[in-house]
């Protein structure tokens, strides 16, 4: 997709599993990086993930006590070898959950 769909904020590398509900099905992909605006998910190709525009994710960030929940919009899909990536933008997220992500990013990037 176009470059204007790419996240512009600070990103941090991440290796945590995320619960994702999309197309009425539940998957557990790996979150590869995170920003205040979205997340990049990776999963093995061949999982038959539906190509849906919206999904709901739940993730547990290291050092954060509560789960973060967000409704997301699919920005792009890419195939990379044996894996596929999905770039998701947060379109509906509680202010408290966005604050948890902001805190995590600042702490992880050494800005806290």
Short mmCIF file of N, CA and C in Angstrom, two decimals:
data_model
loop_
_atom_site.label_atom_id
_atom_site.label_comp_id
_atom_site.label_asym_id
_atom_site.label_seq_id
_atom_site.Cartn_x
_atom_site.Cartn_y
_atom_site.Cartn_z
N UNK A 1 0.84 -1.17 0.00
CA UNK A 1 0.00 0.00 0.00
C UNK A 1 0.89 1.24 0.00
N UNK A 2 0.28 2.39 0.00
CA UNK A 2 1.03 3.63 -0.11
C UNK A 2 1.79 3.94 1.17
N UNK A 3 2.89 4.70 1.03
CA UNK A 3 3.72 5.05 2.17
C UNK A 3 3.00 5.90 3.20
N UNK A 4 1.95 6.64 2.82
CA UNK A 4 1.25 7.46 3.80
C UNK A 4 0.50 6.61 4.82
N UNK A 5 0.38 5.31 4.56
CA UNK A 5 -0.24 4.39 5.51
C UNK A 5 0.76 3.85 6.53
N UNK A 6 2.03 4.14 6.35
CA UNK A 6 3.03 3.63 7.28
C UNK A 6 3.07 4.50 8.52
N UNK A 7 3.33 3.85 9.64
CA UNK A 7 3.36 4.58 10.91
C UNK A 7 4.50 5.58 10.93
N UNK A 8 4.23 6.75 11.45
CA UNK A 8 5.22 7.81 11.49
C UNK A 8 5.85 7.97 12.87
N UNK A 9 5.24 7.43 13.90
CA UNK A 9 5.73 7.59 15.27
C UNK A 9 6.90 6.66 15.57
N UNK A 10 7.46 6.85 16.76
CA UNK A 10 8.56 5.99 17.22
C UNK A 10 8.08 4.55 17.34
N UNK A 11 8.94 3.64 16.95
CA UNK A 11 8.63 2.22 17.04
C UNK A 11 9.65 1.54 17.94
N UNK A 12 9.21 0.49 18.57
CA UNK A 12 10.14 -0.35 19.33
C UNK A 12 9.95 -1.78 18.88
N UNK A 13 11.04 -2.52 18.87
CA UNK A 13 10.98 -3.94 18.55
C UNK A 13 10.27 -4.65 19.69
N UNK A 14 9.59 -5.70 19.33
CA UNK A 14 8.78 -6.41 20.29
C UNK A 14 8.76 -7.88 19.90
N UNK A 15 8.70 -8.75 20.86
CA UNK A 15 8.55 -10.19 20.62
C UNK A 15 7.54 -10.75 21.61
N UNK A 16 6.28 -10.40 21.44
CA UNK A 16 5.23 -10.92 22.30
C UNK A 16 4.09 -11.43 21.43
N UNK A 17 3.42 -12.44 21.92
CA UNK A 17 2.26 -12.96 21.21
C UNK A 17 1.06 -12.07 21.50
N UNK A 18 0.22 -11.92 20.49
CA UNK A 18 -0.95 -11.05 20.55
C UNK A 18 -2.17 -11.88 20.18
N UNK A 19 -3.24 -11.72 20.91
CA UNK A 19 -4.50 -12.33 20.51
C UNK A 19 -5.18 -11.43 19.50
N UNK A 20 -5.53 -11.98 18.35
CA UNK A 20 -6.18 -11.18 17.31
C UNK A 20 -7.45 -11.89 16.85
N UNK A 21 -8.56 -11.18 16.88
CA UNK A 21 -9.81 -11.69 16.35
C UNK A 21 -10.10 -10.94 15.06
N UNK A 22 -10.19 -11.68 13.97
CA UNK A 22 -10.46 -11.09 12.67
C UNK A 22 -11.29 -12.07 11.86
N UNK A 23 -12.27 -11.57 11.15
CA UNK A 23 -13.13 -12.43 10.35
C UNK A 23 -13.85 -13.48 11.17
N UNK A 24 -14.13 -13.17 12.45
CA UNK A 24 -14.82 -14.11 13.32
C UNK A 24 -13.95 -15.25 13.82
N UNK A 25 -12.63 -15.17 13.60
CA UNK A 25 -11.71 -16.23 14.03
C UNK A 25 -10.63 -15.64 14.91
N UNK A 26 -10.07 -16.47 15.79
CA UNK A 26 -9.05 -16.03 16.75
C UNK A 26 -7.70 -16.60 16.34
N UNK A 27 -6.69 -15.73 16.31
CA UNK A 27 -5.32 -16.13 15.96
C UNK A 27 -4.37 -15.58 17.03
N UNK A 28 -3.16 -16.13 17.07
CA UNK A 28 -2.15 -15.66 18.01
C UNK A 28 -0.85 -15.40 17.25
N UNK A 29 -0.78 -14.27 16.54
CA UNK A 29 0.45 -13.91 15.84
C UNK A 29 1.46 -13.28 16.81
N UNK A 30 2.65 -13.04 16.31
CA UNK A 30 3.72 -12.40 17.07
C UNK A 30 3.76 -10.92 16.73
N UNK A 31 3.81 -10.07 17.74
CA UNK A 31 3.98 -8.63 17.51
C UNK A 31 5.47 -8.37 17.32
N UNK A 32 5.85 -7.86 16.15
CA UNK A 32 7.26 -7.62 15.82
C UNK A 32 7.71 -6.22 16.20
N UNK A 33 6.84 -5.24 16.05
CA UNK A 33 7.15 -3.89 16.53
C UNK A 33 5.86 -3.16 16.87
N UNK A 34 6.04 -2.08 17.63
CA UNK A 34 4.90 -1.37 18.20
C UNK A 34 5.16 0.12 18.17
N UNK A 35 4.13 0.89 17.86
CA UNK A 35 4.18 2.35 17.98
C UNK A 35 2.90 2.78 18.69
N UNK A 36 2.79 4.07 18.98
CA UNK A 36 1.56 4.57 19.60
C UNK A 36 0.37 4.44 18.67
N UNK A 37 0.63 4.36 17.37
CA UNK A 37 -0.44 4.32 16.37
C UNK A 37 -0.80 2.93 15.88
N UNK A 38 0.08 1.94 16.09
CA UNK A 38 -0.22 0.63 15.55
C UNK A 38 0.82 -0.42 15.90
N UNK A 39 0.64 -1.58 15.28
CA UNK A 39 1.49 -2.73 15.58
C UNK A 39 1.74 -3.51 14.29
N UNK A 40 2.91 -4.13 14.20
CA UNK A 40 3.23 -5.00 13.08
C UNK A 40 3.21 -6.43 13.58
N UNK A 41 2.35 -7.25 12.99
CA UNK A 41 2.20 -8.65 13.38
C UNK A 41 2.86 -9.56 12.36
N UNK A 42 3.46 -10.65 12.84
CA UNK A 42 4.06 -11.67 11.97
C UNK A 42 3.46 -13.02 12.31
N UNK A 43 3.30 -13.84 11.27
CA UNK A 43 2.80 -15.19 11.48
C UNK A 43 3.24 -16.06 10.32
N UNK A 44 3.32 -17.38 10.53
CA UNK A 44 3.71 -18.27 9.43
C UNK A 44 2.66 -18.22 8.33
N UNK A 45 3.13 -18.25 7.10
CA UNK A 45 2.20 -18.30 5.97
C UNK A 45 1.45 -19.62 5.99
N UNK A 46 0.26 -19.61 5.44
CA UNK A 46 -0.52 -20.84 5.37
C UNK A 46 -1.51 -21.00 6.51
N UNK A 47 -1.64 -20.00 7.37
CA UNK A 47 -2.61 -20.10 8.47
C UNK A 47 -4.03 -19.81 8.04
N UNK A 48 -4.21 -19.44 6.78
CA UNK A 48 -5.54 -19.15 6.25
C UNK A 48 -6.22 -18.03 7.03
N UNK A 49 -5.46 -16.96 7.28
CA UNK A 49 -6.03 -15.80 7.95
C UNK A 49 -6.90 -15.03 6.97
N UNK A 50 -8.10 -14.67 7.37
CA UNK A 50 -8.97 -13.93 6.46
C UNK A 50 -8.41 -12.54 6.17
N UNK A 51 -8.71 -12.04 4.99
CA UNK A 51 -8.28 -10.69 4.61
C UNK A 51 -9.39 -9.73 4.99
N UNK A 52 -9.46 -9.38 6.26
CA UNK A 52 -10.50 -8.49 6.77
C UNK A 52 -9.91 -7.12 7.05
N UNK A 53 -10.71 -6.11 6.94
CA UNK A 53 -10.24 -4.76 7.18
C UNK A 53 -10.05 -4.42 8.64
N UNK A 54 -10.88 -4.99 9.52
CA UNK A 54 -10.81 -4.67 10.94
C UNK A 54 -10.51 -5.91 11.76
N UNK A 55 -9.87 -5.69 12.90
CA UNK A 55 -9.64 -6.77 13.85
C UNK A 55 -9.58 -6.17 15.25
N UNK A 56 -9.67 -7.03 16.23
CA UNK A 56 -9.52 -6.63 17.63
C UNK A 56 -8.31 -7.38 18.17
N UNK A 57 -7.43 -6.64 18.84
CA UNK A 57 -6.26 -7.29 19.41
C UNK A 57 -6.24 -7.10 20.92
N UNK A 58 -5.60 -8.04 21.57
CA UNK A 58 -5.32 -7.97 23.00
C UNK A 58 -3.86 -8.35 23.16
N UNK A 59 -3.12 -7.55 23.94
CA UNK A 59 -1.71 -7.87 24.13
C UNK A 59 -1.27 -7.51 25.53
N UNK A 60 -0.32 -8.29 26.00
CA UNK A 60 0.30 -8.08 27.29
C UNK A 60 1.71 -7.57 27.03
N UNK A 61 1.99 -6.36 27.46
CA UNK A 61 3.31 -5.77 27.26
C UNK A 61 4.18 -6.05 28.48
N UNK A 62 5.45 -6.41 28.27
CA UNK A 62 6.34 -6.67 29.40
C UNK A 62 6.40 -5.48 30.36
N UNK A 63 6.18 -5.75 31.64
CA UNK A 63 6.24 -4.70 32.66
C UNK A 63 4.94 -3.93 32.84
N UNK A 64 3.92 -4.24 32.05
CA UNK A 64 2.62 -3.58 32.16
C UNK A 64 1.64 -4.61 32.73
N UNK A 65 0.96 -4.26 33.81
CA UNK A 65 0.13 -5.24 34.52
C UNK A 65 -1.12 -5.68 33.77
N UNK A 66 -1.75 -4.78 33.04
CA UNK A 66 -3.04 -5.09 32.43
C UNK A 66 -2.92 -5.25 30.92
N UNK A 67 -3.82 -6.03 30.36
CA UNK A 67 -3.86 -6.20 28.91
C UNK A 67 -4.22 -4.90 28.21
N UNK A 68 -3.71 -4.73 27.02
CA UNK A 68 -4.05 -3.61 26.15
C UNK A 68 -5.00 -4.14 25.08
N UNK A 69 -6.11 -3.46 24.88
CA UNK A 69 -7.10 -3.85 23.87
C UNK A 69 -7.23 -2.73 22.85
N UNK A 70 -7.42 -3.10 21.59
CA UNK A 70 -7.62 -2.09 20.56
C UNK A 70 -8.36 -2.68 19.37
N UNK A 71 -9.21 -1.87 18.76
CA UNK A 71 -9.78 -2.21 17.46
C UNK A 71 -8.82 -1.62 16.44
N UNK A 72 -8.52 -2.41 15.42
CA UNK A 72 -7.49 -2.02 14.45
C UNK A 72 -8.00 -2.11 13.02
N UNK A 73 -7.35 -1.34 12.17
CA UNK A 73 -7.61 -1.37 10.74
C UNK A 73 -6.37 -1.94 10.06
N UNK A 74 -6.60 -2.88 9.15
CA UNK A 74 -5.49 -3.46 8.38
C UNK A 74 -5.00 -2.44 7.36
N UNK A 75 -3.71 -2.10 7.45
CA UNK A 75 -3.12 -1.16 6.50
C UNK A 75 -2.48 -1.87 5.32
N UNK A 76 -1.75 -2.96 5.63
CA UNK A 76 -1.09 -3.68 4.54
C UNK A 76 -0.72 -5.09 5.01
N UNK A 77 -0.55 -5.95 4.01
CA UNK A 77 -0.06 -7.33 4.21
C UNK A 77 1.13 -7.52 3.30
N UNK A 78 2.14 -8.20 3.79
CA UNK A 78 3.31 -8.50 2.97
C UNK A 78 3.77 -9.92 3.26
N UNK A 79 4.26 -10.57 2.22
CA UNK A 79 4.83 -11.91 2.37
C UNK A 79 6.34 -11.76 2.42
N UNK A 80 6.94 -12.38 3.44
CA UNK A 80 8.40 -12.33 3.63
C UNK A 80 8.89 -13.74 3.90
N UNK A 81 9.28 -14.42 2.84
CA UNK A 81 9.77 -15.79 3.02
C UNK A 81 8.67 -16.70 3.54
N UNK A 82 8.95 -17.35 4.67
CA UNK A 82 7.98 -18.26 5.28
C UNK A 82 6.92 -17.53 6.11
N UNK A 83 7.08 -16.22 6.25
CA UNK A 83 6.19 -15.46 7.11
C UNK A 83 5.38 -14.43 6.33
N UNK A 84 4.31 -14.00 6.95
CA UNK A 84 3.50 -12.91 6.42
C UNK A 84 3.40 -11.87 7.52
N UNK A 85 3.36 -10.61 7.14
CA UNK A 85 3.20 -9.54 8.12
C UNK A 85 1.89 -8.81 7.85
N UNK A 86 1.33 -8.28 8.93
CA UNK A 86 0.13 -7.46 8.85
C UNK A 86 0.40 -6.19 9.64
N UNK A 87 0.33 -5.06 8.98
CA UNK A 87 0.47 -3.77 9.66
C UNK A 87 -0.92 -3.29 10.04
N UNK A 88 -1.12 -3.06 11.33
CA UNK A 88 -2.42 -2.64 11.84
C UNK A 88 -2.31 -1.25 12.47
N UNK A 89 -3.31 -0.42 12.22
CA UNK A 89 -3.40 0.90 12.86
C UNK A 89 -4.50 0.84 13.91
N UNK A 90 -4.22 1.39 15.09
CA UNK A 90 -5.23 1.47 16.13
C UNK A 90 -6.27 2.50 15.73
N UNK A 91 -7.54 2.08 15.66
CA UNK A 91 -8.60 3.04 15.31
C UNK A 91 -9.55 3.28 16.47
N UNK A 92 -9.55 2.39 17.45
CA UNK A 92 -10.37 2.58 18.64
C UNK A 92 -9.63 1.94 19.80
N UNK A 93 -9.08 2.80 20.65
CA UNK A 93 -8.30 2.32 21.79
C UNK A 93 -8.58 3.24 22.96
N UNK A 94 -8.75 2.68 24.14
CA UNK A 94 -9.02 3.49 25.33
C UNK A 94 -7.82 4.38 25.62
N UNK A 95 -8.06 5.60 26.08
CA UNK A 95 -6.95 6.49 26.42
C UNK A 95 -5.97 5.85 27.41
N UNK A 96 -6.47 5.08 28.37
CA UNK A 96 -5.58 4.43 29.34
C UNK A 96 -4.69 3.40 28.65
N UNK A 97 -5.22 2.68 27.67
CA UNK A 97 -4.41 1.69 26.94
C UNK A 97 -3.38 2.38 26.05
N UNK A 98 -3.76 3.49 25.43
CA UNK A 98 -2.78 4.24 24.63
C UNK A 98 -1.66 4.77 25.53
N UNK A 99 -2.01 5.19 26.74
CA UNK A 99 -1.01 5.67 27.69
C UNK A 99 -0.06 4.54 28.09
N UNK A 100 -0.58 3.33 28.26
CA UNK A 100 0.28 2.18 28.57
C UNK A 100 1.27 1.94 27.45
N UNK A 101 0.81 2.02 26.21
CA UNK A 101 1.70 1.84 25.05
C UNK A 101 2.75 2.94 25.02
N UNK A 102 2.33 4.18 25.23
CA UNK A 102 3.26 5.32 25.23
C UNK A 102 4.34 5.12 26.31
N UNK A 103 3.92 4.74 27.51
CA UNK A 103 4.86 4.50 28.61
C UNK A 103 5.84 3.38 28.24
N UNK A 104 5.31 2.29 27.69
CA UNK A 104 6.15 1.16 27.31
C UNK A 104 7.18 1.58 26.26
N UNK A 105 6.75 2.32 25.24
CA UNK A 105 7.67 2.75 24.17
C UNK A 105 8.76 3.66 24.73
N UNK A 106 8.39 4.62 25.56
CA UNK A 106 9.38 5.53 26.14
C UNK A 106 10.37 4.77 27.01
N UNK A 107 9.87 3.84 27.80
CA UNK A 107 10.75 3.05 28.66
C UNK A 107 11.67 2.16 27.84
N UNK A 108 11.12 1.51 26.82
CA UNK A 108 11.90 0.59 25.99
C UNK A 108 12.94 1.34 25.16
N UNK A 109 12.62 2.54 24.72
CA UNK A 109 13.56 3.29 23.88
C UNK A 109 14.52 4.15 24.71
N UNK A 110 14.44 4.05 26.04
CA UNK A 110 15.36 4.77 26.90
C UNK A 110 15.02 6.22 27.12
N UNK A 111 13.78 6.61 26.83
CA UNK A 111 13.38 8.01 26.98
C UNK A 111 12.65 8.27 28.29
N UNK A 112 12.43 7.24 29.07
CA UNK A 112 11.68 7.43 30.33
C UNK A 112 12.59 7.90 31.44
#
